[in-house]
PDB file of C-alpha atoms and ligand atoms in Angstrom:
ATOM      1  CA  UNK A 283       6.809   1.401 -15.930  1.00 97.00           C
ATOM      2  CA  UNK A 284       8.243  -0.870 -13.217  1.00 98.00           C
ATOM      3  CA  UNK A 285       9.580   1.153 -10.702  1.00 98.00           C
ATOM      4  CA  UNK A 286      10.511   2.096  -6.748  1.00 98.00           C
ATOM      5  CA  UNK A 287       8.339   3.907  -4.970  1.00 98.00           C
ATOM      6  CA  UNK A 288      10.927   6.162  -3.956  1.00 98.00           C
ATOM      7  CA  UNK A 289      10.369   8.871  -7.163  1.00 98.00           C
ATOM      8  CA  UNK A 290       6.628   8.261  -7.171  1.00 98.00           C
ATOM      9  CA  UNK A 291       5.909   9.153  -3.117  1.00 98.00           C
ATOM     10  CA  UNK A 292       8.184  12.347  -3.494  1.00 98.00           C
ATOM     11  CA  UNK A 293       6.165  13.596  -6.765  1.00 98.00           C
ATOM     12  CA  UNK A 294       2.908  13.066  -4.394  1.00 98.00           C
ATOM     13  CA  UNK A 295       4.716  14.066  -1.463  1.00 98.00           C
ATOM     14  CA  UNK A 296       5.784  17.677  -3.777  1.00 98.00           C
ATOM     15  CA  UNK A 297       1.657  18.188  -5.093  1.00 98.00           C
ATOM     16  CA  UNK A 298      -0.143  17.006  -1.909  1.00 98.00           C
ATOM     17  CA  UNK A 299      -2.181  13.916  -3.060  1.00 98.00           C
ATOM     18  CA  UNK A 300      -1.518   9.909  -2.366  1.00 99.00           C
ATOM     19  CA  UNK A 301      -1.098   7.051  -3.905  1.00 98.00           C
ATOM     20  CA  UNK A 302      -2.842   3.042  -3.748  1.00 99.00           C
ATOM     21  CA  UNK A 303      -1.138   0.546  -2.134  1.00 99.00           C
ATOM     22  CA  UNK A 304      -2.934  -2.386  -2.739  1.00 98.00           C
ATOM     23  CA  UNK A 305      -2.322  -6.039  -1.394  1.00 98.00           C
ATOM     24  CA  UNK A 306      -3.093  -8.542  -4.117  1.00 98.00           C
ATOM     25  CA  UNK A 307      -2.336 -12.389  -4.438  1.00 98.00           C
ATOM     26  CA  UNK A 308      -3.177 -12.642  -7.686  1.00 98.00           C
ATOM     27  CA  UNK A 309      -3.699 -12.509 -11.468  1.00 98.00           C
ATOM     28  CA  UNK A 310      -6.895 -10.841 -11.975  1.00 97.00           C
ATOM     29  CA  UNK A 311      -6.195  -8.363  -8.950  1.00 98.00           C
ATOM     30  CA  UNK A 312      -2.897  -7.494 -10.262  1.00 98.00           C
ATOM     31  CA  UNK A 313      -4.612  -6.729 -13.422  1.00 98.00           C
ATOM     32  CA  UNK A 314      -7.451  -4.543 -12.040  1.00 98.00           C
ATOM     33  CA  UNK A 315      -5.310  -2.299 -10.104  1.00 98.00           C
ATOM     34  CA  UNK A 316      -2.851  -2.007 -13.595  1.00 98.00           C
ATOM     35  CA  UNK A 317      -5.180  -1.394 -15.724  1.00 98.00           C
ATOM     36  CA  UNK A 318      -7.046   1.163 -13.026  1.00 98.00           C
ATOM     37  CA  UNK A 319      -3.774   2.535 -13.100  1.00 98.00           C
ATOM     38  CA  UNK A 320      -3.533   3.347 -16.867  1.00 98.00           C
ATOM     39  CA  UNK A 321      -7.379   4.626 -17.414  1.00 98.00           C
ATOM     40  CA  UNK A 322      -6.534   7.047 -14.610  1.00 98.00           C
ATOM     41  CA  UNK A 323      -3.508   8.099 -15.389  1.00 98.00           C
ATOM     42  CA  UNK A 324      -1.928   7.291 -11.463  1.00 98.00           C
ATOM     43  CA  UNK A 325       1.005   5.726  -9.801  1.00 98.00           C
ATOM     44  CA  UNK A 326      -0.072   2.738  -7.956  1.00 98.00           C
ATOM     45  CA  UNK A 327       1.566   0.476  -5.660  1.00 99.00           C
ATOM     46  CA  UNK A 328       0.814  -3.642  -5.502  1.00 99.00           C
ATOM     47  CA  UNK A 329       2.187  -5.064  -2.146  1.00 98.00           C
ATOM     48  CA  UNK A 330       2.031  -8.129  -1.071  1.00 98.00           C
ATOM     49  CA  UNK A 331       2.838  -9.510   2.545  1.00 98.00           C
ATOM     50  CA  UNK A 332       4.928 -12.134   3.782  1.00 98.00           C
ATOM     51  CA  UNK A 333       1.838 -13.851   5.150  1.00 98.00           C
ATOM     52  CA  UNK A 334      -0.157 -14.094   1.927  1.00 98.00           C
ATOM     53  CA  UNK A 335       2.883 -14.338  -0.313  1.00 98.00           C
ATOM     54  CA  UNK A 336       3.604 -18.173   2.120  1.00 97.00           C
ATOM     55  CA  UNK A 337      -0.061 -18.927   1.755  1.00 98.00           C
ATOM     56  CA  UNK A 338      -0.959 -18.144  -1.904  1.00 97.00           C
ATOM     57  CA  UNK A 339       1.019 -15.142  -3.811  1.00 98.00           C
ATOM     58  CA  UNK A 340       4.706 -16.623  -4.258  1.00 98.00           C
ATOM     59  CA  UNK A 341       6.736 -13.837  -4.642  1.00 98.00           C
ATOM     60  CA  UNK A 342       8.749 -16.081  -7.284  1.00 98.00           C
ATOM     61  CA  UNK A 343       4.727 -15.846  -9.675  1.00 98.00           C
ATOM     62  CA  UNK A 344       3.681 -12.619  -8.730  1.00 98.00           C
ATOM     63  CA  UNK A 345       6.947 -10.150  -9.299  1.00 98.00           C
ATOM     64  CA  UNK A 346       7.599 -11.065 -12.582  1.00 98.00           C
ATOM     65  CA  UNK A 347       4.237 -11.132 -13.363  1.00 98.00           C
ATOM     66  CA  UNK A 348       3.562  -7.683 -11.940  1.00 98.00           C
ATOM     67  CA  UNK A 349       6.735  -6.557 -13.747  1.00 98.00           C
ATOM     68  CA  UNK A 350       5.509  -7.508 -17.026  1.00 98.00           C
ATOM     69  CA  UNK A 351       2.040  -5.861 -16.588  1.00 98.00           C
ATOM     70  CA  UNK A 352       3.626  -2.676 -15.532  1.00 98.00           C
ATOM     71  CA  UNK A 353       5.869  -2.554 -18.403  1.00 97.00           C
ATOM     72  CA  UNK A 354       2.963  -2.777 -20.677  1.00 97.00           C
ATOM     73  CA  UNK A 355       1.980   0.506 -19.517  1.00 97.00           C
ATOM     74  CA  UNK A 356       2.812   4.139 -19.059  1.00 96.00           C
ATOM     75  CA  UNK A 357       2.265   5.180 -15.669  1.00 98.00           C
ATOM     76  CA  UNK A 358       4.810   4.191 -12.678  1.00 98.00           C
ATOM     77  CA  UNK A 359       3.631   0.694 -11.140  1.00 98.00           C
ATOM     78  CA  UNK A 360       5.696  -0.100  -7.904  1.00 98.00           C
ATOM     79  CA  UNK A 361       5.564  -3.615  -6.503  1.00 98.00           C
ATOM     80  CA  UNK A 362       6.225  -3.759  -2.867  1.00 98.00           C
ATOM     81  CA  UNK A 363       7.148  -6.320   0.212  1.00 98.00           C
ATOM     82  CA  UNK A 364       4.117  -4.841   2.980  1.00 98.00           C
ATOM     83  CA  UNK A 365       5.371  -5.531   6.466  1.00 98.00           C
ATOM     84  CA  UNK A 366       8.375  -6.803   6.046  1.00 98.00           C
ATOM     85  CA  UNK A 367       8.920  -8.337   9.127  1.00 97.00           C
ATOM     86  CA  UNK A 368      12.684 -10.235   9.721  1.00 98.00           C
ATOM     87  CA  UNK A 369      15.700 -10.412   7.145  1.00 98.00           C
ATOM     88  CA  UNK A 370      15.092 -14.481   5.733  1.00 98.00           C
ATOM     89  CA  UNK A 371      11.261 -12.348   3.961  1.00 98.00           C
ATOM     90  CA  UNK A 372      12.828  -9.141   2.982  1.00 98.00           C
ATOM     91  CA  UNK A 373      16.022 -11.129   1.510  1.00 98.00           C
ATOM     92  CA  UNK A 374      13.872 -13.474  -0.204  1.00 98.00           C
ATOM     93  CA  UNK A 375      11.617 -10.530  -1.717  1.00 98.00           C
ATOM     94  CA  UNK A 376      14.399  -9.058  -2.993  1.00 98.00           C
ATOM     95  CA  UNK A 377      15.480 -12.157  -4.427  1.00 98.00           C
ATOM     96  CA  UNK A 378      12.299 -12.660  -6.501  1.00 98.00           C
ATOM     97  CA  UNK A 379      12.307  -9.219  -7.917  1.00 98.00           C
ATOM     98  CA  UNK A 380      10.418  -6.977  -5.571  1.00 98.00           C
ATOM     99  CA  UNK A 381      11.157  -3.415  -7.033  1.00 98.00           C
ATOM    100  CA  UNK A 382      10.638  -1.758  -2.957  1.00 98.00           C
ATOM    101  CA  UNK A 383      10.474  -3.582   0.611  1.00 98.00           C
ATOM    102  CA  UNK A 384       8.717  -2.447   4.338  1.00 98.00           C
ATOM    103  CA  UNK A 385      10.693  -3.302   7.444  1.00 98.00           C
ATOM    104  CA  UNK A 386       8.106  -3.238  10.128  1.00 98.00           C
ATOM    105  CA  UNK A 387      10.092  -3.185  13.623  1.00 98.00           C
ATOM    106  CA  UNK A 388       7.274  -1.417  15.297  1.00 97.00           C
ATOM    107  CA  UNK A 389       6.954  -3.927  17.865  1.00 96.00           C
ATOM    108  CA  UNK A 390      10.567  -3.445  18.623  1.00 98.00           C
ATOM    109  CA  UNK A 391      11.768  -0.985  21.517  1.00 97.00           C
ATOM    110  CA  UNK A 392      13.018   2.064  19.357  1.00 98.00           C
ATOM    111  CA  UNK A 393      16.673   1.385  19.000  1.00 98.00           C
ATOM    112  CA  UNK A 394      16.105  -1.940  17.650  1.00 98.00           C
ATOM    113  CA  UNK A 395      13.626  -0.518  15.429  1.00 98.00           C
ATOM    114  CA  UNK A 396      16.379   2.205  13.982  1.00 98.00           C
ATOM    115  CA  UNK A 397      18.934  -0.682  13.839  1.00 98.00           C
ATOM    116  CA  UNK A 398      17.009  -3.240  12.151  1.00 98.00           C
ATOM    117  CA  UNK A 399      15.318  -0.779   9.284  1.00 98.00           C
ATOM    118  CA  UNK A 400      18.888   1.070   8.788  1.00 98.00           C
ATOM    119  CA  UNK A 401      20.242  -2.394   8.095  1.00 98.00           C
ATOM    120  CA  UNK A 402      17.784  -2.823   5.732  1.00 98.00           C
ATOM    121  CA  UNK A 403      17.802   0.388   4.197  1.00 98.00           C
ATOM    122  CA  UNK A 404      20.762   0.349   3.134  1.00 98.00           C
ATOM    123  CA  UNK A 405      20.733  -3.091   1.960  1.00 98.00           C
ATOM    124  CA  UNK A 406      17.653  -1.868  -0.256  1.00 98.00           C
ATOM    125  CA  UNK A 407      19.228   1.376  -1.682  1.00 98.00           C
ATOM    126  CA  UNK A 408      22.309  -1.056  -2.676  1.00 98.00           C
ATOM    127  CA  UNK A 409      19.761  -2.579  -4.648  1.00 98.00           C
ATOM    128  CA  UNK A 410      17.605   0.494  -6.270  1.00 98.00           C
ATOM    129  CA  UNK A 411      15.103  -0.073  -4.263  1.00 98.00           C
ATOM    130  CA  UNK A 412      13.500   1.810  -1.909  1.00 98.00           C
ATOM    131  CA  UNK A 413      12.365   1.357   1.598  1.00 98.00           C
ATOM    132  CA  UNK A 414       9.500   1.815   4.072  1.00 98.00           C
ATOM    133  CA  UNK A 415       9.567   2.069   7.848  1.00 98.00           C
ATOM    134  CA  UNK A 416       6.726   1.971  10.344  1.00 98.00           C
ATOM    135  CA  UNK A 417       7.585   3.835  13.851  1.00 98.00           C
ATOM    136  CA  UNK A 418       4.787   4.037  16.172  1.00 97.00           C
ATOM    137  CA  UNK A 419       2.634   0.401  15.683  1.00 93.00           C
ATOM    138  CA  UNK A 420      -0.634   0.908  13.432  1.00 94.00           C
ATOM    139  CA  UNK A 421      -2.833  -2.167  15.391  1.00 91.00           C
ATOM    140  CA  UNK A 422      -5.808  -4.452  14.639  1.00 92.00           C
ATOM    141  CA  UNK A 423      -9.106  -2.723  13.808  1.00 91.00           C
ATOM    142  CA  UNK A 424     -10.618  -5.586  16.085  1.00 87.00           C
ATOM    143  CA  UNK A 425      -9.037  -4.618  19.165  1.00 87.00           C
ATOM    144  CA  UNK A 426      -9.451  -0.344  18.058  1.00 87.00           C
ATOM    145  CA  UNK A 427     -10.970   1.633  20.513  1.00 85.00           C
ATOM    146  CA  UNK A 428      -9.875   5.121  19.754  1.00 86.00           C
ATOM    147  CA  UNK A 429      -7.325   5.094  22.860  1.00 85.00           C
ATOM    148  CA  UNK A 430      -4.137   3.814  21.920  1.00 84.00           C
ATOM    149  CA  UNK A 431      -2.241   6.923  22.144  1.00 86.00           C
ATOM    150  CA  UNK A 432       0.516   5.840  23.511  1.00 89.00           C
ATOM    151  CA  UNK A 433       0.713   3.492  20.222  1.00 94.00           C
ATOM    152  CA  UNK A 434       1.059   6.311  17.929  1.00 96.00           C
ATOM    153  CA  UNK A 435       3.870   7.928  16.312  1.00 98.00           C
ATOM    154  CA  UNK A 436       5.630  10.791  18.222  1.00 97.00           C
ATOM    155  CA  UNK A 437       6.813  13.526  15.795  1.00 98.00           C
ATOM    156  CA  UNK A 438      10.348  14.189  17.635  1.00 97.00           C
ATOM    157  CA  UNK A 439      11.107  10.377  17.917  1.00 98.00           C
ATOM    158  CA  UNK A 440      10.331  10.199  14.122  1.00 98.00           C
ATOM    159  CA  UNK A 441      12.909  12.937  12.820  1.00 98.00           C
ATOM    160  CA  UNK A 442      15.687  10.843  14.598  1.00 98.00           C
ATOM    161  CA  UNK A 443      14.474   8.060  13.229  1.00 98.00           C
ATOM    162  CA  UNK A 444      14.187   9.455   9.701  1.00 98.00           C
ATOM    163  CA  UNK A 445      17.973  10.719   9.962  1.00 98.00           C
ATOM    164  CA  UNK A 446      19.112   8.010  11.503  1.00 98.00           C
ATOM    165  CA  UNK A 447      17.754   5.100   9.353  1.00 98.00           C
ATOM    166  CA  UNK A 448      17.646   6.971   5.890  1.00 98.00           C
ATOM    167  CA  UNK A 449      14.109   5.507   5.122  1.00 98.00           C
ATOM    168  CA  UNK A 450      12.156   6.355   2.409  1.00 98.00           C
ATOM    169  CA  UNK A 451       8.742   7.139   3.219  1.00 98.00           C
ATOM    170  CA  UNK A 452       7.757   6.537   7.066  1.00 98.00           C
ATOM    171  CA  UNK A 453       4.348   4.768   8.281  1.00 98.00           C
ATOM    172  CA  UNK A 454       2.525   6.580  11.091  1.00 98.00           C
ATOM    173  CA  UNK A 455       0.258   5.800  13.521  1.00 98.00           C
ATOM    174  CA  UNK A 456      -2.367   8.514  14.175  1.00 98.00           C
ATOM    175  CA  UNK A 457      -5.926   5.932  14.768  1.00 96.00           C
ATOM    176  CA  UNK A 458      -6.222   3.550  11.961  1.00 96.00           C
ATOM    177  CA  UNK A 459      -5.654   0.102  12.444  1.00 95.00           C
ATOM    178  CA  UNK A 460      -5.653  -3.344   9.772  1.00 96.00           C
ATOM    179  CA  UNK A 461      -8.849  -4.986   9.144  1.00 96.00           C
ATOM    180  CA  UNK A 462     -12.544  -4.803   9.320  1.00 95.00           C
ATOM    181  CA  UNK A 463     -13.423  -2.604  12.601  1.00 96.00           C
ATOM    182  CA  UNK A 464     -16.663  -3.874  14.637  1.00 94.00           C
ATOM    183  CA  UNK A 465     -19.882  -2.804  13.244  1.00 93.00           C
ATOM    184  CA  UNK A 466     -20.518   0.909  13.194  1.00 92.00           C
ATOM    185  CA  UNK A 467     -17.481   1.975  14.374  1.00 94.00           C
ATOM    186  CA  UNK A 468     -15.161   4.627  12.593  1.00 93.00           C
ATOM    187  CA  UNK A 469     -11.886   5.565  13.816  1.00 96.00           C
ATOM    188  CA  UNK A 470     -10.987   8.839  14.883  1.00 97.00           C
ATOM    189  CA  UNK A 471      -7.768  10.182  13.277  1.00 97.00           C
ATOM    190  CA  UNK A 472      -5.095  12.472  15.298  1.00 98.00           C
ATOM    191  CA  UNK A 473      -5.087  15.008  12.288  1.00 98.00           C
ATOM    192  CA  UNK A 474      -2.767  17.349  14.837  1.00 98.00           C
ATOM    193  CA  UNK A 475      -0.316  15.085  15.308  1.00 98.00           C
ATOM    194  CA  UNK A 476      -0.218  13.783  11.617  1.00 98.00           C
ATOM    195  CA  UNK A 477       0.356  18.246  10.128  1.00 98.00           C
ATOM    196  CA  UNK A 478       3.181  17.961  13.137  1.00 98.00           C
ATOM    197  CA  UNK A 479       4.367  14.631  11.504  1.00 98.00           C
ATOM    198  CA  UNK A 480       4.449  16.361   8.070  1.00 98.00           C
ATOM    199  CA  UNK A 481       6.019  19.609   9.540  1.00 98.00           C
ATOM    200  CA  UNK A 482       8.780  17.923  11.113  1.00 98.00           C
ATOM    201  CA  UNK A 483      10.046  15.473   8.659  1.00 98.00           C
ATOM    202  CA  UNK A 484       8.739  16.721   5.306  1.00 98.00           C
ATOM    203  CA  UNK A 485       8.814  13.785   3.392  1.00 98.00           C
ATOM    204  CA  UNK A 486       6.406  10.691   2.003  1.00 98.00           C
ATOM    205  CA  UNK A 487       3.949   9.614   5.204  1.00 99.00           C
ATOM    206  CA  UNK A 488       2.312   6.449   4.864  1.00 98.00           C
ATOM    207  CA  UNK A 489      -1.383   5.777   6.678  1.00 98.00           C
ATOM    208  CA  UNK A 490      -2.137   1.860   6.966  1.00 98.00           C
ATOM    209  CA  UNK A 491      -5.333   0.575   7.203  1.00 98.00           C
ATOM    210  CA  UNK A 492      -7.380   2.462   4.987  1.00 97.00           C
ATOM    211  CA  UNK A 493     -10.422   0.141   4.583  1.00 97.00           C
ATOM    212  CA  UNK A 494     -13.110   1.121   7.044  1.00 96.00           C
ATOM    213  CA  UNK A 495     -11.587   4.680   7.791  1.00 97.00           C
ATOM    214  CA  UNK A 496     -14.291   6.542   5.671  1.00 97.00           C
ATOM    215  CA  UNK A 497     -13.782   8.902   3.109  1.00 98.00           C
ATOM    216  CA  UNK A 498     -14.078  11.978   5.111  1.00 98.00           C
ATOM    217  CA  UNK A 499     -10.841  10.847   7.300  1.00 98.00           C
ATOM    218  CA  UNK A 500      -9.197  10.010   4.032  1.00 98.00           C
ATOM    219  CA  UNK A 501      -9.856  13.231   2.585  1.00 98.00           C
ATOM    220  CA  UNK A 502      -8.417  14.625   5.474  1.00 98.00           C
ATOM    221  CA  UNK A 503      -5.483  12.715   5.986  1.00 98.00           C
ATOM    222  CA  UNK A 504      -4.205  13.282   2.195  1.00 98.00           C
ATOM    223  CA  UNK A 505      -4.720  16.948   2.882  1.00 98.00           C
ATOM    224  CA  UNK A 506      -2.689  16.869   5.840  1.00 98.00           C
ATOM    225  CA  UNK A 507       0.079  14.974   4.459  1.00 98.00           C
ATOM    226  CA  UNK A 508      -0.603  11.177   3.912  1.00 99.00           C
ATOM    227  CA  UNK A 509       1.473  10.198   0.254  1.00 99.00           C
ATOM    228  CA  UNK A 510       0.409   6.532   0.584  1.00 99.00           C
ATOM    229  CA  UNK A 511      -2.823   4.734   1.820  1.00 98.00           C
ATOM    230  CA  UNK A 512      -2.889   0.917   2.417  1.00 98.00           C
ATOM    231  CA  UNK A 513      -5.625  -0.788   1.183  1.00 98.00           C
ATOM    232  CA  UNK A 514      -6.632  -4.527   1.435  1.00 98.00           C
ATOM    233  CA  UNK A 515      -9.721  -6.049   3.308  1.00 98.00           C
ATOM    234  CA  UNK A 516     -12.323  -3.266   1.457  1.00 98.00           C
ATOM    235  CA  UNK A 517     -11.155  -4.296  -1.661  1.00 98.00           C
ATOM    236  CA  UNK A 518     -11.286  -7.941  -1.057  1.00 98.00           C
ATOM    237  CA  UNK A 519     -14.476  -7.667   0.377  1.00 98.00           C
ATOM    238  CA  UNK A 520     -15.089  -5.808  -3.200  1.00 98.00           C
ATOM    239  CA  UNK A 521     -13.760  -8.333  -5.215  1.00 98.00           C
ATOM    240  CA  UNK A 522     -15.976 -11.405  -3.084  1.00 98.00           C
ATOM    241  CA  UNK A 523     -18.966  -9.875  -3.395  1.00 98.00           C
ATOM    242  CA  UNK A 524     -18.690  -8.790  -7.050  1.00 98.00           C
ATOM    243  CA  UNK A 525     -18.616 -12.532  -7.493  1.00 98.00           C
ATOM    244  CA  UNK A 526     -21.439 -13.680  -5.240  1.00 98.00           C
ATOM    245  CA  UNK A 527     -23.331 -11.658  -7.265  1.00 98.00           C
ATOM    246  CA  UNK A 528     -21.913 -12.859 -10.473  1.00 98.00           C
ATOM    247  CA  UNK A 529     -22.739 -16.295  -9.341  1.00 98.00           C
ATOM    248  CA  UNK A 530     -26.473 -15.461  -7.829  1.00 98.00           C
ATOM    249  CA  UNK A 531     -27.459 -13.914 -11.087  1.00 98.00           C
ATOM    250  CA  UNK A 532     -25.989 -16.828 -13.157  1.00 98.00           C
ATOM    251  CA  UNK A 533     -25.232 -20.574 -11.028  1.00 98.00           C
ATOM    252  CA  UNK A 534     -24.310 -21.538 -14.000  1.00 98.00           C
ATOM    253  CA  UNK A 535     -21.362 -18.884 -14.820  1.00 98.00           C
ATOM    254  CA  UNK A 536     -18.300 -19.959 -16.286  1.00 98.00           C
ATOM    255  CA  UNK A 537     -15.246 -20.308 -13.805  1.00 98.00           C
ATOM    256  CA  UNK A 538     -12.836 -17.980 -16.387  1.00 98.00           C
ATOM    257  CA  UNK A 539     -16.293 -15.219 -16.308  1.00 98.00           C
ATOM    258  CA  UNK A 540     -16.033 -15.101 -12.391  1.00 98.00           C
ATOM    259  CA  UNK A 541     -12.729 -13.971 -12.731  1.00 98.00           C
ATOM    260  CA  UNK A 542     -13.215 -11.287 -14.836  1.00 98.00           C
ATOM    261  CA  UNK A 543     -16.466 -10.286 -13.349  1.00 98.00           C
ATOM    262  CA  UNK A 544     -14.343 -10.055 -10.060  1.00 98.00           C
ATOM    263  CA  UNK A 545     -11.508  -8.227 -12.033  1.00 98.00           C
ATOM    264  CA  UNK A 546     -13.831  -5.582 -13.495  1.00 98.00           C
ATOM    265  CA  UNK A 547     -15.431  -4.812 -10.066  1.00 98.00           C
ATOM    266  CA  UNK A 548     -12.187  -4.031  -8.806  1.00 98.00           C
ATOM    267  CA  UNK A 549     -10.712  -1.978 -11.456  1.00 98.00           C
ATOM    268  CA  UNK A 550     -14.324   0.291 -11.029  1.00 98.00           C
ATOM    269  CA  UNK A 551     -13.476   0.279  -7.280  1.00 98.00           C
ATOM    270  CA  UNK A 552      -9.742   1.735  -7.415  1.00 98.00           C
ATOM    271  CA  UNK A 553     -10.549   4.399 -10.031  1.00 98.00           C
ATOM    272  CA  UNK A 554     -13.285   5.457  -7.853  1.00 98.00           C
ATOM    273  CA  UNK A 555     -10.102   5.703  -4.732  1.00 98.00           C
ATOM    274  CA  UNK A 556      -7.643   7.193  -7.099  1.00 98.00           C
ATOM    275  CA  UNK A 557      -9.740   9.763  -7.946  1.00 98.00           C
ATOM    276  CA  UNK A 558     -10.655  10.582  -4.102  1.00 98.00           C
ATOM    277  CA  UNK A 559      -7.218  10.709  -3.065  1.00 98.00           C
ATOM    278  CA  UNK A 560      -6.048  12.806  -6.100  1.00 98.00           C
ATOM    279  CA  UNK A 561      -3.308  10.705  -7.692  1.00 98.00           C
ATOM    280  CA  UNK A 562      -5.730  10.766 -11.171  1.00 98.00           C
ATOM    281  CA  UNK A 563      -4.342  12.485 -14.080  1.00 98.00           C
ATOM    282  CA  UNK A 564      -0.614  13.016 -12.934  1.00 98.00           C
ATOM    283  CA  UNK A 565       0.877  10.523 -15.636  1.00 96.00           C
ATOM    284  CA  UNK A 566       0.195  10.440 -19.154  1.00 83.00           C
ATOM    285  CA  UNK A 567      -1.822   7.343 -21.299  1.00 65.00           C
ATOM    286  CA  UNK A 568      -0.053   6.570 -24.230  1.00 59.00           C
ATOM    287  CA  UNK A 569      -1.579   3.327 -25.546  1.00 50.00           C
ATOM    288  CA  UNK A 570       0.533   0.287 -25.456  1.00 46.00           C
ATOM    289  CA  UNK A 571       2.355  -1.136 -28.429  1.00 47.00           C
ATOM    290  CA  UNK A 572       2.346  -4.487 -26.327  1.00 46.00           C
ATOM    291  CA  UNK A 573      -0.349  -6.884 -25.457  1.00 46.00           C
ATOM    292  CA  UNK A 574      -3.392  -5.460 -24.606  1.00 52.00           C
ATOM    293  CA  UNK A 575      -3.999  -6.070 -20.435  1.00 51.00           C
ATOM    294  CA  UNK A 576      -8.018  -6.439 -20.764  1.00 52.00           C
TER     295      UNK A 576
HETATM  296  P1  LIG B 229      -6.661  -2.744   5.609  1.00 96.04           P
HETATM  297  O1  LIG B 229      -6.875  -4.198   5.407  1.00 96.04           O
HETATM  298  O2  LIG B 229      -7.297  -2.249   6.876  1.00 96.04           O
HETATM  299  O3  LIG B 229      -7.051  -1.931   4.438  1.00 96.04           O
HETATM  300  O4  LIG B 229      -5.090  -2.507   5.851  1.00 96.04           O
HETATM  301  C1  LIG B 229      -4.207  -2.738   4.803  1.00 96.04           C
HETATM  302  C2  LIG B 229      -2.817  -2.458   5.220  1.00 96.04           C
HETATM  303  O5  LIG B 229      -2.534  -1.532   5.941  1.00 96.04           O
HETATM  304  C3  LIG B 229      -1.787  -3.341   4.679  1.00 96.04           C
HETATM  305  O6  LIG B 229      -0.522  -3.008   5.146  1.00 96.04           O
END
C-alpha cells in the first residue's frame, strides 16, 4: 500500500512502538526496506532528501518506482521528502509523486519556522499528504558534544507550534544528531524532556539521527514516545560493507550479484530494527498476486 504517513504514525503513536524511516537513492535499497517491510509485517517509511535526490535519487525515478513496489505489497509503505528545506524542493517533490513532505525551518527564528511549515502544511493536506515539522534543530553528530541544550526542543514552544501549524508528526531534539559521531562516543538522550514532549502534545514524535545512538537509547526513546526513527549513514555503512565483502570473497563477482548481495544485507539489517523498535507484526502478509519483489 502506498500511503501518507499520517494514518501509519497515529496507529504507532496509539500502541507505543515506531516506525523506519529510511533514506535510500536507489533500486536495490528501495527493495530491501519493501520487502523487509512485508516479511515483518511493518509500516515503513523511504525518504529521500533534497540533497541526494539533486545528486543521484531523482525524485521523477524513485517515486514511481517506490509507488509501484509498495503496491505490490500489503503493509503501508510511505515515501517521504526528509528535510524539506525551501518551497522550489517541497513543490517539486510533490510534483513527482511524493506521498508525504518535511519542512525543516529549524534554523529559522520560531515565527518564521510556524509560518513557513503552516504554509506548507496546508499546501500538503490540500494534496493528501501529510507533513513533518522539526522545532528545536537536531545537529551534526561531528560537532555533538552532549551540550547543546539550548538546541533542543522546548515542550511549551512545541504545543503552539503544533496548534498553530497543524503538522503532522513533529521532530524533536533531545541529543541525537545526523551522521557518524567520533569514535566511541554515544549520545546522551534528554529522556525527561522527550515523556514532557509526549505529555504535552500527544501526538507522532519523530527522533532523527538514529545511526550511532545505540540500541539501549532507542529502546528508550520508543518507550517514551518516539513514533518515527531516522535512519541513514548505519545502513549505508551496512549496505558498503556487505559488498566489500562480497567482492573480497569473490574479485571476480558479477556487477548484477553485488547488488543483490548488498540488497540482501540490508533487508537482514531492517528486520533486525523493526523488530527492536516494535513495528513487527502490526500488518498482515497476504502474498502478492503481482510480481514477485525478490
Ligand atoms: P543518520 O544518518 O544519523 O541516521 O540520520 C538520518 C536522518 O536523521 C535523516 O533525516
Amino acid at each position: 500500500m502506498y500511503v501518507s504517513m499520517k494514518e501509519m504514525l497515529l496507529h504507532a503513536h496509539r500502541n507505543g512502538y515506531a516506525v523506519m524511516a529510511i533514506n535510500c537513492t536507489d533500486m536495490e535499497q528501495a527493495k530491501a526496506i519493501v520487502q523487509a517491510a512485508r516479511e515483518e509485517c511493518s509500516a515503513v517509511i523511504i525518504n529521500v532528501s533534497p540533497r541526494q535526490m539533486k545528486a543521484h535519487a531523482f525524485g521523477e525515478i524513485m517515486a514511481p518506482m517506490i509507488r509501484g513496489l509498495a503496491q505490490e505489497v500489503d503493509v503501508p509503505v510511505a515515501f517521504n521528502l526528509d528535510h524539506g528545506s525551501n518551497y522550489e524542493d517541497i513543490t517539486h517533490a510533490m510534483r513527482c509523486g511524493f506521498s508525504s513532505v518535511m519542512i525543516d525551518s529549524s534554523s529559522y527564528g520560531f515565527e518564521e519556522n510556524v509560518r513557513r511549515t503552516s504554509l506548507i502544511a496546508s499546501l500538503a493536506h490540500s494534496m493528501g499528504m501529510s507533513c513533518e515539522a522539526e522545532l528545536g534543530h537536531v545537529g551534526q553528530a561531528v560537532e555533538a558534544d552532549n551540550t547543546k541544550i539550548d538546541l533542543y526542543t522546548n515542550p511549551e514552544q512545541a504545543k503552539e507550534f503544533v496548534e498553530r501549524t497543524e503538522c503532522d508528526c513533529l521532530a524533536v531534539a533531545i541529543g541525537t544528531a545526523h551522521g557518524s559521531y567520533p569514535k566511541g562516543f554515544v549520545p546522551r538522550l534528554d529522556f525527561d524532556r522527550l515523556t514532557l514532549l509526549k505529555t504535552a502534545l500527544d501526538m507522532p514524535l519523530v527522533l532523527h539521527g538514529g545511526s550511532g545512538a545505540g540500541e539501549d537509547n532507542i529502546r528508550r526513546a520508543v518507550a517514551c514516545g518516539i513514533n518515527k526513527i531516522n535512519v541513514c549513514t548505519d545502513l549505508f555503512k551496512h549496505g558498503r560493507q556487505v559488498m566489500a565483502d562480497a567482492m573480497k570473497k569473490n574479485p571476480d563477482i558479477d556487477y548484477m550479484d553485488v547488488n543483490i548481495a548488498a540488497q540482501n544485507g540490508m533487508k537482514d539489517y531492517i528486520k533486525a530494527y523493526m523488530r527492536l523498535i516494535g513495528s513487527s507484526g502490526w500488518y498482515t502478509f497476504e502474498k502478492s498476486t503481482g510480481p514477485e519483489l525478490d
